[in-house]
PDB file of C-alpha atoms in Angstrom:
ATOM      1  CA  UNK A  20     133.458  41.768 101.166  1.00 45.00           C
ATOM      2  CA  UNK A  21     136.634  43.410  99.806  1.00 48.00           C
ATOM      3  CA  UNK A  22     138.493  46.124 101.672  1.00 46.00           C
ATOM      4  CA  UNK A  23     137.308  48.762  99.180  1.00 65.00           C
ATOM      5  CA  UNK A  24     133.659  47.667  99.488  1.00 69.00           C
ATOM      6  CA  UNK A  25     133.928  47.589 103.284  1.00 80.00           C
ATOM      7  CA  UNK A  26     135.400  51.117 103.350  1.00 86.00           C
ATOM      8  CA  UNK A  27     132.735  52.490 101.003  1.00 87.00           C
ATOM      9  CA  UNK A  28     129.932  50.832 102.995  1.00 88.00           C
ATOM     10  CA  UNK A  29     131.283  52.256 106.251  1.00 90.00           C
ATOM     11  CA  UNK A  30     131.754  55.719 104.723  1.00 90.00           C
ATOM     12  CA  UNK A  31     128.245  55.796 103.221  1.00 90.00           C
ATOM     13  CA  UNK A  32     126.712  54.527 106.474  1.00 89.00           C
ATOM     14  CA  UNK A  33     128.535  57.140 108.590  1.00 90.00           C
ATOM     15  CA  UNK A  34     127.658  59.903 106.149  1.00 90.00           C
ATOM     16  CA  UNK A  35     123.936  59.097 106.083  1.00 88.00           C
ATOM     17  CA  UNK A  36     123.865  58.661 109.866  1.00 88.00           C
ATOM     18  CA  UNK A  37     125.655  61.964 110.470  1.00 89.00           C
ATOM     19  CA  UNK A  38     123.611  64.075 108.051  1.00 88.00           C
ATOM     20  CA  UNK A  39     120.329  62.174 108.681  1.00 87.00           C
ATOM     21  CA  UNK A  40     118.848  63.460 105.415  1.00 89.00           C
ATOM     22  CA  UNK A  41     117.608  61.778 102.197  1.00 90.00           C
ATOM     23  CA  UNK A  42     120.030  61.672  99.239  1.00 91.00           C
ATOM     24  CA  UNK A  43     120.258  60.109  95.805  1.00 90.00           C
ATOM     25  CA  UNK A  44     123.294  57.930  94.957  1.00 89.00           C
ATOM     26  CA  UNK A  45     124.679  60.801  92.813  1.00 89.00           C
ATOM     27  CA  UNK A  46     124.381  63.209  95.757  1.00 89.00           C
ATOM     28  CA  UNK A  47     126.254  60.796  98.011  1.00 89.00           C
ATOM     29  CA  UNK A  48     129.063  60.339  95.442  1.00 89.00           C
ATOM     30  CA  UNK A  49     129.421  64.129  95.112  1.00 89.00           C
ATOM     31  CA  UNK A  50     129.155  64.801  98.856  1.00 88.00           C
ATOM     32  CA  UNK A  51     131.830  62.204  99.600  1.00 87.00           C
ATOM     33  CA  UNK A  52     134.000  64.256  97.207  1.00 83.00           C
ATOM     34  CA  UNK A  53     134.206  61.368  94.713  1.00 76.00           C
ATOM     35  CA  UNK A  54     136.283  59.159  97.063  1.00 84.00           C
ATOM     36  CA  UNK A  55     134.311  56.230  95.631  1.00 87.00           C
ATOM     37  CA  UNK A  56     132.841  55.812  92.160  1.00 89.00           C
ATOM     38  CA  UNK A  57     129.092  55.523  91.620  1.00 88.00           C
ATOM     39  CA  UNK A  58     129.095  51.735  91.145  1.00 89.00           C
ATOM     40  CA  UNK A  59     130.866  51.249  94.512  1.00 90.00           C
ATOM     41  CA  UNK A  60     128.476  53.630  96.292  1.00 90.00           C
ATOM     42  CA  UNK A  61     125.426  51.867  94.767  1.00 90.00           C
ATOM     43  CA  UNK A  62     126.789  48.460  95.938  1.00 91.00           C
ATOM     44  CA  UNK A  63     127.334  49.893  99.426  1.00 90.00           C
ATOM     45  CA  UNK A  64     123.800  51.297  99.486  1.00 90.00           C
ATOM     46  CA  UNK A  65     122.317  47.968  98.340  1.00 90.00           C
ATOM     47  CA  UNK A  66     124.197  46.156 101.123  1.00 91.00           C
ATOM     48  CA  UNK A  67     123.032  48.705 103.749  1.00 90.00           C
ATOM     49  CA  UNK A  68     119.432  48.435 102.523  1.00 89.00           C
ATOM     50  CA  UNK A  69     119.651  44.609 102.717  1.00 90.00           C
ATOM     51  CA  UNK A  70     120.861  44.916 106.348  1.00 90.00           C
ATOM     52  CA  UNK A  71     117.998  47.408 107.124  1.00 88.00           C
ATOM     53  CA  UNK A  72     120.547  50.034 108.125  1.00 89.00           C
ATOM     54  CA  UNK A  73     119.460  52.320 105.286  1.00 89.00           C
ATOM     55  CA  UNK A  74     115.963  52.769 103.836  1.00 90.00           C
ATOM     56  CA  UNK A  75     115.286  53.119 100.130  1.00 91.00           C
ATOM     57  CA  UNK A  76     112.418  55.037  98.497  1.00 91.00           C
ATOM     58  CA  UNK A  77     111.717  55.173  94.752  1.00 88.00           C
ATOM     59  CA  UNK A  78     110.877  58.659  93.513  1.00 81.00           C
ATOM     60  CA  UNK A  79     109.988  58.337  89.814  1.00 83.00           C
ATOM     61  CA  UNK A  80     113.097  56.969  88.102  1.00 84.00           C
ATOM     62  CA  UNK A  81     115.329  57.993  90.990  1.00 86.00           C
ATOM     63  CA  UNK A  82     116.035  56.165  94.227  1.00 90.00           C
ATOM     64  CA  UNK A  83     116.379  58.107  97.485  1.00 91.00           C
ATOM     65  CA  UNK A  84     118.323  56.722 100.459  1.00 92.00           C
ATOM     66  CA  UNK A  85     118.230  57.737 104.135  1.00 91.00           C
ATOM     67  CA  UNK A  86     119.395  56.311 107.431  1.00 89.00           C
ATOM     68  CA  UNK A  87     116.851  53.967 109.046  1.00 89.00           C
ATOM     69  CA  UNK A  88     115.335  56.022 111.913  1.00 84.00           C
ATOM     70  CA  UNK A  89     114.663  52.867 113.881  1.00 79.00           C
ATOM     71  CA  UNK A  90     118.442  52.385 114.245  1.00 73.00           C
ATOM     72  CA  UNK A  91     118.925  55.767 115.910  1.00 71.00           C
ATOM     73  CA  UNK A  92     119.079  55.566 119.676  1.00 71.00           C
ATOM     74  CA  UNK A  93     117.172  58.422 121.292  1.00 68.00           C
ATOM     75  CA  UNK A  94     118.424  59.879 124.569  1.00 72.00           C
ATOM     76  CA  UNK A  95     115.134  60.988 126.148  1.00 76.00           C
ATOM     77  CA  UNK A  96     116.883  62.893 128.930  1.00 82.00           C
ATOM     78  CA  UNK A  97     118.885  64.813 126.353  1.00 80.00           C
ATOM     79  CA  UNK A  98     115.700  65.528 124.398  1.00 78.00           C
ATOM     80  CA  UNK A  99     114.086  66.925 127.563  1.00 85.00           C
ATOM     81  CA  UNK A 100     117.141  69.116 128.142  1.00 86.00           C
ATOM     82  CA  UNK A 101     116.998  70.319 124.547  1.00 85.00           C
ATOM     83  CA  UNK A 102     113.242  71.061 124.824  1.00 86.00           C
ATOM     84  CA  UNK A 103     113.912  73.035 128.001  1.00 88.00           C
ATOM     85  CA  UNK A 104     116.743  74.937 126.307  1.00 89.00           C
ATOM     86  CA  UNK A 105     114.522  75.651 123.281  1.00 91.00           C
ATOM     87  CA  UNK A 106     111.835  77.017 125.626  1.00 89.00           C
ATOM     88  CA  UNK A 107     114.374  79.259 127.385  1.00 90.00           C
ATOM     89  CA  UNK A 108     115.777  80.489 124.072  1.00 91.00           C
ATOM     90  CA  UNK A 109     112.257  81.188 122.719  1.00 90.00           C
ATOM     91  CA  UNK A 110     111.463  83.179 125.850  1.00 89.00           C
ATOM     92  CA  UNK A 111     114.734  85.099 125.540  1.00 90.00           C
ATOM     93  CA  UNK A 112     114.066  85.732 121.840  1.00 91.00           C
ATOM     94  CA  UNK A 113     110.564  87.030 122.673  1.00 90.00           C
ATOM     95  CA  UNK A 114     112.004  89.474 125.243  1.00 89.00           C
ATOM     96  CA  UNK A 115     114.678  90.603 122.807  1.00 91.00           C
ATOM     97  CA  UNK A 116     112.013  91.136 120.126  1.00 91.00           C
ATOM     98  CA  UNK A 117     109.978  93.272 122.552  1.00 90.00           C
ATOM     99  CA  UNK A 118     113.122  95.262 123.374  1.00 89.00           C
ATOM    100  CA  UNK A 119     113.909  95.769 119.674  1.00 90.00           C
ATOM    101  CA  UNK A 120     110.295  96.805 118.952  1.00 89.00           C
ATOM    102  CA  UNK A 121     110.445  99.319 121.818  1.00 87.00           C
ATOM    103  CA  UNK A 122     113.711 100.764 120.538  1.00 88.00           C
ATOM    104  CA  UNK A 123     112.322 100.953 116.987  1.00 87.00           C
ATOM    105  CA  UNK A 124     109.312 102.926 118.283  1.00 86.00           C
ATOM    106  CA  UNK A 125     111.616 105.242 120.249  1.00 83.00           C
ATOM    107  CA  UNK A 126     113.808 105.713 117.161  1.00 81.00           C
ATOM    108  CA  UNK A 127     110.732 106.554 115.058  1.00 81.00           C
ATOM    109  CA  UNK A 128     109.564 109.072 117.693  1.00 79.00           C
ATOM    110  CA  UNK A 129     112.996 110.691 117.838  1.00 73.00           C
ATOM    111  CA  UNK A 130     113.084 110.958 114.040  1.00 74.00           C
ATOM    112  CA  UNK A 131     109.752 112.803 114.099  1.00 74.00           C
ATOM    113  CA  UNK A 132     111.098 115.422 116.521  1.00 75.00           C
ATOM    114  CA  UNK A 133     112.674 118.614 115.178  1.00 74.00           C
ATOM    115  CA  UNK A 134     116.488 118.554 115.586  1.00 77.00           C
ATOM    116  CA  UNK A 135     118.013 120.931 118.172  1.00 78.00           C
ATOM    117  CA  UNK A 136     119.835 122.919 115.460  1.00 82.00           C
ATOM    118  CA  UNK A 137     116.538 123.706 113.707  1.00 83.00           C
ATOM    119  CA  UNK A 138     114.842 124.590 117.007  1.00 81.00           C
ATOM    120  CA  UNK A 139     117.677 126.951 117.974  1.00 86.00           C
ATOM    121  CA  UNK A 140     117.519 128.601 114.551  1.00 88.00           C
ATOM    122  CA  UNK A 141     113.727 128.954 114.842  1.00 88.00           C
ATOM    123  CA  UNK A 142     114.041 130.474 118.334  1.00 90.00           C
ATOM    124  CA  UNK A 143     116.541 133.061 117.027  1.00 91.00           C
ATOM    125  CA  UNK A 144     114.161 133.978 114.179  1.00 92.00           C
ATOM    126  CA  UNK A 145     111.190 134.317 116.556  1.00 92.00           C
ATOM    127  CA  UNK A 146     113.226 136.449 118.990  1.00 93.00           C
ATOM    128  CA  UNK A 147     114.273 138.704 116.128  1.00 93.00           C
ATOM    129  CA  UNK A 148     110.659 139.040 114.908  1.00 93.00           C
ATOM    130  CA  UNK A 149     109.491 139.706 118.497  1.00 93.00           C
ATOM    131  CA  UNK A 150     112.086 142.458 118.916  1.00 92.00           C
ATOM    132  CA  UNK A 151     110.978 144.047 115.619  1.00 92.00           C
ATOM    133  CA  UNK A 152     107.306 143.878 116.697  1.00 92.00           C
ATOM    134  CA  UNK A 153     108.185 145.520 120.047  1.00 91.00           C
ATOM    135  CA  UNK A 154     110.009 148.309 118.229  1.00 89.00           C
ATOM    136  CA  UNK A 155     106.972 148.856 115.965  1.00 88.00           C
ATOM    137  CA  UNK A 156     104.609 148.851 118.955  1.00 87.00           C
ATOM    138  CA  UNK A 157     106.814 151.336 120.777  1.00 85.00           C
ATOM    139  CA  UNK A 158     106.829 153.559 117.685  1.00 84.00           C
ATOM    140  CA  UNK A 159     103.025 153.383 117.397  1.00 79.00           C
ATOM    141  CA  UNK A 160     102.626 154.216 121.097  1.00 77.00           C
ATOM    142  CA  UNK A 161     104.901 157.225 120.674  1.00 78.00           C
ATOM    143  CA  UNK A 162     102.754 158.451 117.776  1.00 74.00           C
ATOM    144  CA  UNK A 163      99.530 157.920 119.700  1.00 72.00           C
ATOM    145  CA  UNK A 164     100.580 160.131 122.634  1.00 71.00           C
ATOM    146  CA  UNK A 165      99.371 163.272 120.885  1.00 72.00           C
ATOM    147  CA  UNK A 166      96.032 161.777 119.705  1.00 71.00           C
ATOM    148  CA  UNK A 167      92.922 163.345 121.193  1.00 76.00           C
ATOM    149  CA  UNK A 168      90.976 160.723 123.233  1.00 76.00           C
ATOM    150  CA  UNK A 169      87.663 161.908 121.771  1.00 80.00           C
ATOM    151  CA  UNK A 170      88.987 161.529 118.216  1.00 78.00           C
ATOM    152  CA  UNK A 171      90.318 158.055 119.072  1.00 78.00           C
ATOM    153  CA  UNK A 172      86.879 157.073 120.471  1.00 84.00           C
ATOM    154  CA  UNK A 173      85.161 158.310 117.282  1.00 86.00           C
ATOM    155  CA  UNK A 174      87.568 156.303 115.102  1.00 84.00           C
ATOM    156  CA  UNK A 175      87.026 153.158 117.223  1.00 84.00           C
ATOM    157  CA  UNK A 176      83.210 153.543 117.033  1.00 89.00           C
ATOM    158  CA  UNK A 177      83.353 154.090 113.270  1.00 90.00           C
ATOM    159  CA  UNK A 178      85.540 150.995 112.922  1.00 89.00           C
ATOM    160  CA  UNK A 179      83.068 148.867 114.933  1.00 92.00           C
ATOM    161  CA  UNK A 180      80.158 150.146 112.812  1.00 92.00           C
ATOM    162  CA  UNK A 181      81.972 149.299 109.592  1.00 92.00           C
ATOM    163  CA  UNK A 182      82.859 145.815 110.887  1.00 91.00           C
ATOM    164  CA  UNK A 183      79.202 145.139 111.787  1.00 92.00           C
ATOM    165  CA  UNK A 184      78.060 146.345 108.353  1.00 92.00           C
ATOM    166  CA  UNK A 185      80.708 144.228 106.628  1.00 89.00           C
ATOM    167  CA  UNK A 186      79.603 141.062 108.461  1.00 90.00           C
ATOM    168  CA  UNK A 187      75.971 141.788 107.577  1.00 91.00           C
ATOM    169  CA  UNK A 188      76.739 142.270 103.871  1.00 88.00           C
ATOM    170  CA  UNK A 189      79.022 139.221 103.819  1.00 87.00           C
ATOM    171  CA  UNK A 190      76.198 137.077 105.226  1.00 89.00           C
ATOM    172  CA  UNK A 191      73.725 138.423 102.630  1.00 89.00           C
ATOM    173  CA  UNK A 192      76.253 137.774  99.802  1.00 84.00           C
ATOM    174  CA  UNK A 193      76.954 134.259 101.096  1.00 85.00           C
ATOM    175  CA  UNK A 194      73.235 133.412 101.186  1.00 86.00           C
ATOM    176  CA  UNK A 195      72.791 134.786  97.630  1.00 84.00           C
ATOM    177  CA  UNK A 196      75.762 132.731  96.334  1.00 83.00           C
ATOM    178  CA  UNK A 197      74.455 129.546  98.019  1.00 83.00           C
ATOM    179  CA  UNK A 198      71.028 130.143  96.443  1.00 83.00           C
ATOM    180  CA  UNK A 199      72.623 130.521  92.965  1.00 82.00           C
ATOM    181  CA  UNK A 200      74.763 127.410  93.467  1.00 80.00           C
ATOM    182  CA  UNK A 201      71.628 125.319  94.041  1.00 83.00           C
ATOM    183  CA  UNK A 202      70.786 125.832  90.337  1.00 79.00           C
ATOM    184  CA  UNK A 203      74.394 125.723  89.075  1.00 79.00           C
ATOM    185  CA  UNK A 204      76.300 122.590  88.085  1.00 80.00           C
ATOM    186  CA  UNK A 205      79.727 124.177  88.670  1.00 80.00           C
ATOM    187  CA  UNK A 206      81.640 123.821  91.947  1.00 84.00           C
ATOM    188  CA  UNK A 207      81.655 126.848  94.259  1.00 81.00           C
ATOM    189  CA  UNK A 208      85.313 127.709  93.598  1.00 82.00           C
ATOM    190  CA  UNK A 209      84.861 127.687  89.796  1.00 81.00           C
ATOM    191  CA  UNK A 210      81.644 129.748  90.099  1.00 78.00           C
ATOM    192  CA  UNK A 211      83.327 132.409  92.269  1.00 79.00           C
ATOM    193  CA  UNK A 212      86.258 132.667  89.870  1.00 82.00           C
ATOM    194  CA  UNK A 213      83.926 133.054  86.870  1.00 79.00           C
ATOM    195  CA  UNK A 214      81.788 135.737  88.549  1.00 76.00           C
ATOM    196  CA  UNK A 215      84.902 137.513  89.870  1.00 77.00           C
ATOM    197  CA  UNK A 216      84.139 137.313  93.594  1.00 74.00           C
ATOM    198  CA  UNK A 217      87.158 137.280  95.916  1.00 74.00           C
ATOM    199  CA  UNK A 218      86.846 135.717  99.351  1.00 70.00           C
ATOM    200  CA  UNK A 219      88.838 137.127 102.284  1.00 64.00           C
TER     201      UNK A 219
END
């Protein structure tokens, strides 16, 4: 075996062992940054396959090469350590996911709340409206001081009578409209608009 062939064989072997993935001869030439030409790499692969260091699989017209898994020494203690570490990391990831989910929910809740600036502005508006309503009430009370109690009682009684009559007539009108709608194909809103009835 020439020096060049020995170097290429060693380089291909180390590369396939390190990456531990399947490659075509073209991939290996490219991944070794063209240190060796294709013919040299193919010779090296053939030699490694003959020595059972590398396995060869035919995929259509293309050959795929990968490091023989039987030649890899497994450190079972290290595998146990790695499994344990993976378990710890999965547990940590699960806790972090729960934390993130909780913070996302809190963020969503905070977004739904009205900002302080808007609340303060709304409070000012309500206070202003309340003050105006108090002024109106005070004005009405001042006007009502000179009203005769008997006259006020008469007005209140007349108001109650009118309200009772209005409810009675509204009920009668509603029953009449419902009766007409039973024989009408139009929706209630369209019917009321056509007839010219306004609802309060």
